[in-house]
Amino acid sequence: MKYDHVKIEKKWQKEWAKNNIYKTGSNQKKPKHYVLDMFPYPSGQGLHVGHPKGYIGTDIYSRYKRMNGFNVLHPMGWDAFGLPAENYAIKNKVHPEVAVKKNIKRYKEQLSILGFDYDWEREINTTDPEYYRWTQWIFLQLLKKGLAYESYEPINWCPSCQTGLANEDLEDGKCERCKSVVEKKPMRQWVLKITDYADRLLKDLDNLDWPESVKESQRNWIGRSEGAELEFSIKDREEKIRVFTTRPDTLFGATYVVLAPENPLIESLKEDIPNWKEVKKYLDKAKAASDIDRSAEGREKTGVCLEGVAAINPANQEELPIYVADYVLGSYGTGAVMAVPAHDERDYEFADAFDLPLKTVIQPLIVKTAGDDAVQPGKALEERSAVVCIVKHWSEDKYLCSRWKKNDWKGFVIGGIEQGEDIGQAGIREIQEETGYQDVGFLTGVTTVHSQFYHAVKKVNRFAHFQAAFFQLKNGKRKETAEEERELHDVVWLTAEEVENFLNREDMKLIWQAFRGNLLYEGNGILANSGAFSGQDSESAKQAITKAVSGKRVTKYKLREWVFSRQRYWGEPIPVIHCPHCGVVPVPEKDLPVTLPKVKSYAPTGTGESPLAAIKKWVNTTCPTCKGKAERETNTMPQWAGSSWYYLRYIDPKNKKALIDPKKEKYWQPVDVYVGGTEHATRHLIYARFWHKFLYDIKAVGTKEPFKLLKNQGLISGPDGRKMSKSLGNVVNPDDIVERFGADTFRLYEMFLGPFEQGNLWSTDNIVGSRRFIEKVWRLAEKVDSKKKADEPELEALVHKTIKKVSDDIERFSFNTAVSGLMILGNEFEKAESISRVNFGIFLQLLAPYAPHITEELWRWLGNKKSIHLEAWPRYSPAKAADSLVTVIVQVGGKVRGSIRVNSDSEEETVARKAQEAPEIGKWLEGQTVKKTVYVKNRLINFVV
RNA sequence: GCCGGAGUGGCGGAAUUGGUAUACGCGCACGACUCAAAAUCGUGUGUCGCAAGGCAUGAGGGUUCGAGUCCCUCCUCCGGCACCA
């Protein structure tokens, strides 16, 4: 009989649908497993071969869980509101509703030929009024709690999509959809207060079993930083400047203050600013520039001094100039900073450009935590002050460097400062003793660096206070040095460039940098020039100084509020009514859903109003409160609204009374496995977590986090290594592949390509390997001997090892290695005379999640009446998997010299004797004495000689 | 710049806990079957070497009886954030 994939696959897909074998179980006594795919956005292009990868993964996983006795929820649906569908509709001159229907139909067809186990009775669609009724309901709850509000702040406006956008919708300051540079536009908009949840969104990441990269992206996005707000008063004025800083310990080093161009304080100081014209010009320019201009302009710092006004440093009452500069953002912190050029790179650059002074108040503290000279815990730190001598040659442009002989230190001449000495005296003495040079002149001190490390020669933890100083030799006059000095180090003359590469200690590198004129240091350290706080370390000084100047400790986030309104047609109407008497009135819950009116013209207006505003019949309504004339809100929700809670609706998709039945929610939540692409790391996955936490707070759900385990499938690129896209012409259509090779082969191949979470290249040439395997399985069926009770012991053992391997591999999403295990078993079956029915059945069951059609066909052919997909997963028997004979590797001196076969669980002595007797081993042991024998049971024996 | 992930044959990749590096597959070579071809099956396939044996997991060092795996220094690639004070 020939293997006809077309016939077999069609037949079983029909049969499964007819018998509804993948219907979600409802017996709540059974354990549950909720396996979820990120639902697709049905575009006009249809699916390419890259799309199903994640779906195949969840299909295998959910089939495996079902066979293991779980109630499995594995649903599918459509995310269909938003710009892509609307733009497609405008371009193709069809109504978005029609286009979406058509696209969904196409997607569903493409998915169905792959034989997935979705429970289609639970299909949802975000554009269905019965669905978005509850999206609107959630909005009303947010409104009730004050987490949704109207705002007039300037927002990001995409001139091409003609709508406002959220921060998350930008990529490098451009619209993520169309790559247009966005503008700042002041307009009325709805905003969700996601920042109220910033802290919880951040903290709860720690307990999620998610890819580290996604968690890290979210941490970056939320961008928590702890710091302080400090007040600088303005000389001869009432106003104060509030600045936010994470480094209050550097307050004494502030040499100027900068206001963001957006800071309203500037306007109020107007009459005191003689150069107002210049200032105003700068402000206008900054306002006109987009964010991308502000950061792109070669990053050169620009700004203008507010002449005539001065800020007072609250720490020491010093008068500081005030600047306006666009490197300070109006939308973060307080829109004002204290500038500490010695300890902040941006301030350093600005001070450099504007010739502002620099004041060092932090002396670096280097603590070695790794390597041979890492501070050893438990040992006391021994403090010592030392002079570090940078010595210049008497005639050449070279510096004297020192290389320690007993440890790997490369640095300068260093020595302790003895009592009564100043650094000049100490340095001169050290240079004479250590190098023999006699005529040394002290020029100047350079910097101080504190350093904690383990001194490997002296065997102590050292806390060194390195005071660097600059010396120059007057001539080359030199005396012989003492022998113990020569044993300790060599000295060499190096050019400045050579010194740079020579130094291998961070503390010495910092000293050299300072000597070369780079006084910027951004790390923590020990305070200097800071009045009473000098000598304290940064960490404690942060609190002490904040307290001393009556500052406030605060936490700030990069995360911005979620701009939630779009001036477009194709979205959920925001369910509020604007009444001239009552203001903003929520639509009563009983009136939901507020349905999107059917219109002829849905193109964006570009005026900042949604196209809905033109539909007077829809807009005009009565106020639910005063019953007077009122108007509907015409903005719609962003694309991300519907997807922020869809995973809940699958649990109870037809509930008319509530978003979800609490009993069902309790049983099915959370999602056990969630699979999708990395592109959703900071949008969908933050929004959904935010809404979920909100729903938790209003007791609509019982879990704090929606998705327990997250897996990102890697992208399948085109054969050319580029992302598949129609415009590049490298799209491979899955329908064609399935027609030629069959869905089973296609599924198997996509899983065999490589690790699930890694990207791969599609190659239609390589798929033959998977096809050959499937055909091999087909042929193997003919070798089944129903009378045979068992196969030979090694094959029996392999069958059971494979049960374990495939099970473990599916559990950890290592689908490629499971396929490899099945191939190995298939190859062994092929070598055997015949195969017992039991073992071939096990093989089919293990393969069933990957290749559901062929395994079903052969399973029935073996005489089984029930679908293979409803059978119990094969049970692994460790006893059957155990080999009676094992191969033990024999090593001599750590090198593999052969192997022996021994009874499993043999004693070390038996194995050692047998190994030594083997001829190919014996020759390596001849004339050697075995010092030690290392035996790893059933694996390896190593004779150390 | 900061953070995260990775680097293994001609190619995709395996090695789950420190224990035979290169499983499985593709490709390639040779052979069987065939009038022939395709398909299928078999054998071989890291590298140097006739061989014995040596050398190989981005580079260099270290720990260990033993390192792709652990530690240190560095290089390259991919991803996230980036004037966020």
mmCIF file of N, CA and C in Angstrom, chain A residues 823-906:
data_model
loop_
_atom_site.group_PDB
_atom_site.id
_atom_site.type_symbol
_atom_site.label_atom_id
_atom_site.label_comp_id
_atom_site.label_asym_id
_atom_site.label_seq_id
_atom_site.Cartn_x
_atom_site.Cartn_y
_atom_site.Cartn_z
ATOM 1 N N MET A 823 13.667 9.196 15.446
ATOM 2 C CA MET A 823 14.363 8.721 14.251
ATOM 3 C C MET A 823 15.301 7.572 14.592
ATOM 4 N N ILE A 824 15.965 7.718 15.732
ATOM 5 C CA ILE A 824 16.887 6.654 16.153
ATOM 6 C C ILE A 824 16.108 5.352 16.375
ATOM 7 N N LEU A 825 14.973 5.469 17.048
ATOM 8 C CA LEU A 825 14.163 4.271 17.286
ATOM 9 C C LEU A 825 13.670 3.684 15.961
ATOM 10 N N GLY A 826 13.256 4.562 15.048
ATOM 11 C CA GLY A 826 12.810 4.112 13.725
ATOM 12 C C GLY A 826 13.916 3.351 13.003
ATOM 13 N N ASN A 827 15.134 3.861 13.086
ATOM 14 C CA ASN A 827 16.273 3.202 12.439
ATOM 15 C C ASN A 827 16.525 1.826 13.032
ATOM 16 N N GLU A 828 16.361 1.708 14.333
ATOM 17 C CA GLU A 828 16.568 0.418 14.986
ATOM 18 C C GLU A 828 15.466 -0.570 14.607
ATOM 19 N N PHE A 829 14.236 -0.088 14.537
ATOM 20 C CA PHE A 829 13.122 -0.935 14.095
ATOM 21 C C PHE A 829 13.420 -1.491 12.705
ATOM 22 N N GLU A 830 13.980 -0.621 11.907
ATOM 23 C CA GLU A 830 14.240 -1.007 10.526
ATOM 24 C C GLU A 830 15.252 -2.154 10.441
ATOM 25 N N LYS A 831 16.184 -2.149 11.370
ATOM 26 C CA LYS A 831 17.212 -3.185 11.362
ATOM 27 C C LYS A 831 16.665 -4.529 11.852
ATOM 28 N N ALA A 832 15.584 -4.470 12.651
ATOM 29 C CA ALA A 832 15.044 -5.700 13.238
ATOM 30 C C ALA A 832 14.278 -6.517 12.192
ATOM 31 N N GLU A 833 14.221 -7.815 12.419
ATOM 32 C CA GLU A 833 13.472 -8.718 11.539
ATOM 33 C C GLU A 833 11.996 -8.353 11.513
ATOM 34 N N SER A 834 11.474 -8.182 12.734
ATOM 35 C CA SER A 834 10.057 -7.847 12.882
ATOM 36 C C SER A 834 9.902 -7.004 14.134
ATOM 37 N N ILE A 835 8.733 -6.389 14.254
ATOM 38 C CA ILE A 835 8.496 -5.518 15.414
ATOM 39 C C ILE A 835 7.244 -6.012 16.128
ATOM 40 N N SER A 836 7.318 -6.055 17.433
ATOM 41 C CA SER A 836 6.122 -6.461 18.172
ATOM 42 C C SER A 836 5.086 -5.350 18.074
ATOM 43 N N ARG A 837 3.836 -5.769 18.122
ATOM 44 C CA ARG A 837 2.751 -4.810 17.969
ATOM 45 C C ARG A 837 2.741 -3.781 19.092
ATOM 46 N N VAL A 838 3.048 -4.244 20.281
ATOM 47 C CA VAL A 838 3.059 -3.342 21.437
ATOM 48 C C VAL A 838 4.071 -2.215 21.225
ATOM 49 N N ASN A 839 5.266 -2.599 20.845
ATOM 50 C CA ASN A 839 6.303 -1.588 20.707
ATOM 51 C C ASN A 839 6.060 -0.642 19.536
ATOM 52 N N PHE A 840 5.523 -1.172 18.460
ATOM 53 C CA PHE A 840 5.218 -0.273 17.345
ATOM 54 C C PHE A 840 4.096 0.691 17.749
ATOM 55 N N GLY A 841 3.169 0.181 18.528
ATOM 56 C CA GLY A 841 2.086 1.038 19.024
ATOM 57 C C GLY A 841 2.637 2.173 19.881
ATOM 58 N N ILE A 842 3.568 1.829 20.740
ATOM 59 C CA ILE A 842 4.194 2.864 21.579
ATOM 60 C C ILE A 842 4.863 3.913 20.697
ATOM 61 N N PHE A 843 5.582 3.432 19.713
ATOM 62 C CA PHE A 843 6.265 4.324 18.774
ATOM 63 C C PHE A 843 5.262 5.284 18.120
ATOM 64 N N LEU A 844 4.138 4.743 17.671
ATOM 65 C CA LEU A 844 3.117 5.599 17.040
ATOM 66 C C LEU A 844 2.574 6.628 18.025
ATOM 67 N N GLN A 845 2.372 6.202 19.258
ATOM 68 C CA GLN A 845 1.839 7.146 20.254
ATOM 69 C C GLN A 845 2.826 8.286 20.535
ATOM 70 N N LEU A 846 4.103 7.929 20.589
ATOM 71 C CA LEU A 846 5.111 8.964 20.840
ATOM 72 C C LEU A 846 5.186 9.941 19.672
ATOM 73 N N LEU A 847 4.932 9.422 18.487
ATOM 74 C CA LEU A 847 5.026 10.245 17.287
ATOM 75 C C LEU A 847 3.732 11.037 17.047
ATOM 76 N N ALA A 848 2.648 10.579 17.655
ATOM 77 C CA ALA A 848 1.327 11.136 17.351
ATOM 78 C C ALA A 848 1.227 12.661 17.509
ATOM 79 N N PRO A 849 1.795 13.262 18.564
ATOM 80 C CA PRO A 849 1.682 14.715 18.669
ATOM 81 C C PRO A 849 2.352 15.446 17.508
ATOM 82 N N TYR A 850 3.391 14.852 16.957
ATOM 83 C CA TYR A 850 4.127 15.491 15.869
ATOM 84 C C TYR A 850 3.436 15.255 14.531
ATOM 85 N N ALA A 851 3.043 13.997 14.295
ATOM 86 C CA ALA A 851 2.464 13.605 13.010
ATOM 87 C C ALA A 851 1.117 12.948 13.278
ATOM 88 N N PRO A 852 0.098 13.774 13.548
ATOM 89 C CA PRO A 852 -1.172 13.209 14.011
ATOM 90 C C PRO A 852 -1.897 12.347 12.970
ATOM 91 N N HIS A 853 -1.695 12.627 11.682
ATOM 92 C CA HIS A 853 -2.487 11.926 10.673
ATOM 93 C C HIS A 853 -1.977 10.518 10.410
ATOM 94 N N ILE A 854 -0.705 10.396 10.074
ATOM 95 C CA ILE A 854 -0.171 9.080 9.723
ATOM 96 C C ILE A 854 -0.241 8.136 10.920
ATOM 97 N N THR A 855 -0.038 8.674 12.114
ATOM 98 C CA THR A 855 -0.077 7.812 13.291
ATOM 99 C C THR A 855 -1.502 7.324 13.545
ATOM 100 N N GLU A 856 -2.488 8.199 13.292
ATOM 101 C CA GLU A 856 -3.883 7.778 13.452
ATOM 102 C C GLU A 856 -4.202 6.659 12.448
ATOM 103 N N GLU A 857 -3.783 6.863 11.222
ATOM 104 C CA GLU A 857 -4.054 5.885 10.162
ATOM 105 C C GLU A 857 -3.461 4.521 10.536
ATOM 106 N N LEU A 858 -2.204 4.512 10.955
ATOM 107 C CA LEU A 858 -1.544 3.242 11.249
ATOM 108 C C LEU A 858 -2.078 2.620 12.556
ATOM 109 N N TRP A 859 -2.431 3.496 13.479
ATOM 110 C CA TRP A 859 -2.997 3.029 14.757
ATOM 111 C C TRP A 859 -4.286 2.243 14.504
ATOM 112 N N ARG A 860 -5.126 2.765 13.627
ATOM 113 C CA ARG A 860 -6.379 2.086 13.293
ATOM 114 C C ARG A 860 -6.080 0.810 12.494
ATOM 115 N N TRP A 861 -5.071 0.917 11.665
ATOM 116 C CA TRP A 861 -4.665 -0.232 10.833
ATOM 117 C C TRP A 861 -4.211 -1.395 11.723
ATOM 118 N N LEU A 862 -3.640 -1.047 12.866
ATOM 119 C CA LEU A 862 -3.251 -2.087 13.821
ATOM 120 C C LEU A 862 -4.470 -2.735 14.480
ATOM 121 N N GLY A 863 -5.646 -2.154 14.239
ATOM 122 C CA GLY A 863 -6.866 -2.740 14.776
ATOM 123 C C GLY A 863 -7.479 -1.966 15.928
ATOM 124 N N ASN A 864 -6.942 -0.806 16.247
ATOM 125 C CA ASN A 864 -7.496 -0.026 17.361
ATOM 126 C C ASN A 864 -8.747 0.728 16.923
ATOM 127 N N LYS A 865 -9.719 0.791 17.821
ATOM 128 C CA LYS A 865 -10.989 1.442 17.476
ATOM 129 C C LYS A 865 -11.020 2.907 17.902
ATOM 130 N N LYS A 866 -10.286 3.223 18.977
ATOM 131 C CA LYS A 866 -10.326 4.583 19.529
ATOM 132 C C LYS A 866 -9.213 5.429 18.886
ATOM 133 N N SER A 867 -9.463 6.723 18.785
ATOM 134 C CA SER A 867 -8.453 7.606 18.208
ATOM 135 C C SER A 867 -7.163 7.557 19.035
ATOM 136 N N ILE A 868 -6.048 7.535 18.356
ATOM 137 C CA ILE A 868 -4.747 7.517 19.045
ATOM 138 C C ILE A 868 -4.585 8.760 19.916
ATOM 139 N N HIS A 869 -5.225 9.865 19.512
ATOM 140 C CA HIS A 869 -5.051 11.137 20.229
ATOM 141 C C HIS A 869 -5.810 11.182 21.543
ATOM 142 N N LEU A 870 -6.671 10.181 21.753
ATOM 143 C CA LEU A 870 -7.393 10.115 23.024
ATOM 144 C C LEU A 870 -6.847 8.991 23.905
ATOM 145 N N GLU A 871 -5.806 8.337 23.419
ATOM 146 C CA GLU A 871 -5.188 7.266 24.194
ATOM 147 C C GLU A 871 -4.298 7.848 25.300
ATOM 148 N N ALA A 872 -4.007 6.988 26.275
ATOM 149 C CA ALA A 872 -3.090 7.415 27.336
ATOM 150 C C ALA A 872 -1.654 7.355 26.821
ATOM 151 N N TRP A 873 -0.861 8.290 27.247
ATOM 152 C CA TRP A 873 0.561 8.358 26.859
ATOM 153 C C TRP A 873 1.285 7.105 27.378
ATOM 154 N N PRO A 874 2.177 6.521 26.592
ATOM 155 C CA PRO A 874 2.867 5.302 27.032
ATOM 156 C C PRO A 874 3.583 5.490 28.363
ATOM 157 N N ARG A 875 3.539 4.414 29.167
ATOM 158 C CA ARG A 875 4.193 4.517 30.472
ATOM 159 C C ARG A 875 5.622 4.051 30.406
ATOM 160 N N TYR A 876 6.468 4.845 30.958
ATOM 161 C CA TYR A 876 7.900 4.553 30.957
ATOM 162 C C TYR A 876 8.204 3.595 32.093
ATOM 163 N N SER A 877 8.928 2.524 31.783
ATOM 164 C CA SER A 877 9.323 1.578 32.817
ATOM 165 C C SER A 877 10.839 1.592 32.956
ATOM 166 N N PRO A 878 11.346 2.127 34.057
ATOM 167 C CA PRO A 878 12.805 2.198 34.245
ATOM 168 C C PRO A 878 13.423 0.810 34.188
ATOM 169 N N ALA A 879 12.666 -0.200 34.674
ATOM 170 C CA ALA A 879 13.207 -1.559 34.679
ATOM 171 C C ALA A 879 13.432 -2.040 33.259
ATOM 172 N N LYS A 880 12.463 -1.751 32.391
ATOM 173 C CA LYS A 880 12.602 -2.188 31.006
ATOM 174 C C LYS A 880 13.674 -1.399 30.261
ATOM 175 N N ALA A 881 13.888 -0.150 30.689
ATOM 176 C CA ALA A 881 14.859 0.691 29.996
ATOM 177 C C ALA A 881 16.289 0.347 30.376
ATOM 178 N N ALA A 882 16.438 -0.373 31.480
ATOM 179 C CA ALA A 882 17.789 -0.661 31.969
ATOM 180 C C ALA A 882 18.472 -1.714 31.100
ATOM 181 N N ASP A 883 19.696 -1.418 30.716
ATOM 182 C CA ASP A 883 20.482 -2.384 29.956
ATOM 183 C C ASP A 883 21.157 -3.326 30.924
ATOM 184 N N SER A 884 21.267 -4.609 30.536
ATOM 185 C CA SER A 884 21.991 -5.535 31.410
ATOM 186 C C SER A 884 23.492 -5.403 31.176
ATOM 187 N N LEU A 885 23.851 -5.072 29.949
ATOM 188 C CA LEU A 885 25.266 -4.857 29.638
ATOM 189 C C LEU A 885 25.466 -3.386 29.317
ATOM 190 N N VAL A 886 26.501 -2.785 29.865
ATOM 191 C CA VAL A 886 26.757 -1.386 29.553
ATOM 192 C C VAL A 886 28.180 -1.217 29.044
ATOM 193 N N THR A 887 28.396 -0.143 28.290
ATOM 194 C CA THR A 887 29.733 0.177 27.799
ATOM 195 C C THR A 887 30.383 1.149 28.762
ATOM 196 N N VAL A 888 31.541 0.780 29.251
ATOM 197 C CA VAL A 888 32.273 1.688 30.136
ATOM 198 C C VAL A 888 33.511 2.187 29.402
ATOM 199 N N ILE A 889 33.647 3.480 29.387
ATOM 200 C CA ILE A 889 34.789 4.102 28.725
ATOM 201 C C ILE A 889 36.016 3.970 29.615
ATOM 202 N N VAL A 890 37.113 3.615 28.991
ATOM 203 C CA VAL A 890 38.335 3.492 29.774
ATOM 204 C C VAL A 890 39.293 4.608 29.381
ATOM 205 N N GLN A 891 39.691 5.364 30.379
ATOM 206 C CA GLN A 891 40.657 6.430 30.145
ATOM 207 C C GLN A 891 41.936 6.120 30.895
ATOM 208 N N VAL A 892 43.062 6.504 30.290
ATOM 209 C CA VAL A 892 44.331 6.430 31.001
ATOM 210 C C VAL A 892 44.884 7.850 30.998
ATOM 211 N N GLY A 893 45.099 8.384 32.169
ATOM 212 C CA GLY A 893 45.592 9.753 32.272
ATOM 213 C C GLY A 893 44.629 10.743 31.641
ATOM 214 N N GLY A 894 43.331 10.477 31.754
ATOM 215 C CA GLY A 894 42.334 11.420 31.251
ATOM 216 C C GLY A 894 42.077 11.311 29.761
ATOM 217 N N LYS A 895 42.798 10.399 29.067
ATOM 218 C CA LYS A 895 42.559 10.265 27.621
ATOM 219 C C LYS A 895 41.833 8.962 27.341
ATOM 220 N N VAL A 896 40.879 9.024 26.430
ATOM 221 C CA VAL A 896 40.108 7.834 26.093
ATOM 222 C C VAL A 896 41.007 6.848 25.368
ATOM 223 N N ARG A 897 41.109 5.627 25.917
ATOM 224 C CA ARG A 897 41.959 4.618 25.275
ATOM 225 C C ARG A 897 41.184 3.389 24.861
ATOM 226 N N GLY A 898 39.892 3.354 25.131
ATOM 227 C CA GLY A 898 39.108 2.213 24.714
ATOM 228 C C GLY A 898 37.840 2.100 25.546
ATOM 229 N N SER A 899 37.115 1.002 25.336
ATOM 230 C CA SER A 899 35.901 0.810 26.107
ATOM 231 C C SER A 899 35.710 -0.679 26.357
ATOM 232 N N ILE A 900 35.004 -1.026 27.408
ATOM 233 C CA ILE A 900 34.720 -2.420 27.708
ATOM 234 C C ILE A 900 33.228 -2.584 27.971
ATOM 235 N N ARG A 901 32.745 -3.801 27.759
ATOM 236 C CA ARG A 901 31.349 -4.100 28.048
ATOM 237 C C ARG A 901 31.308 -4.839 29.374
ATOM 238 N N VAL A 902 30.512 -4.341 30.294
ATOM 239 C CA VAL A 902 30.404 -5.023 31.586
ATOM 240 C C VAL A 902 28.931 -5.118 31.981
ATOM 241 N N ASN A 903 28.649 -6.022 32.918
ATOM 242 C CA ASN A 903 27.308 -6.089 33.464
ATOM 243 C C ASN A 903 27.017 -4.771 34.168
ATOM 244 N N SER A 904 25.795 -4.281 34.012
ATOM 245 C CA SER A 904 25.503 -3.006 34.658
ATOM 246 C C SER A 904 25.586 -3.173 36.166
ATOM 247 N N ASP A 905 25.896 -2.106 36.825
ATOM 248 C CA ASP A 905 26.050 -2.077 38.275
ATOM 249 C C ASP A 905 27.211 -2.933 38.769
ATOM 250 N N SER A 906 28.201 -3.176 37.910
ATOM 251 C CA SER A 906 29.387 -3.901 38.379
ATOM 252 C C SER A 906 30.147 -3.066 39.389
#
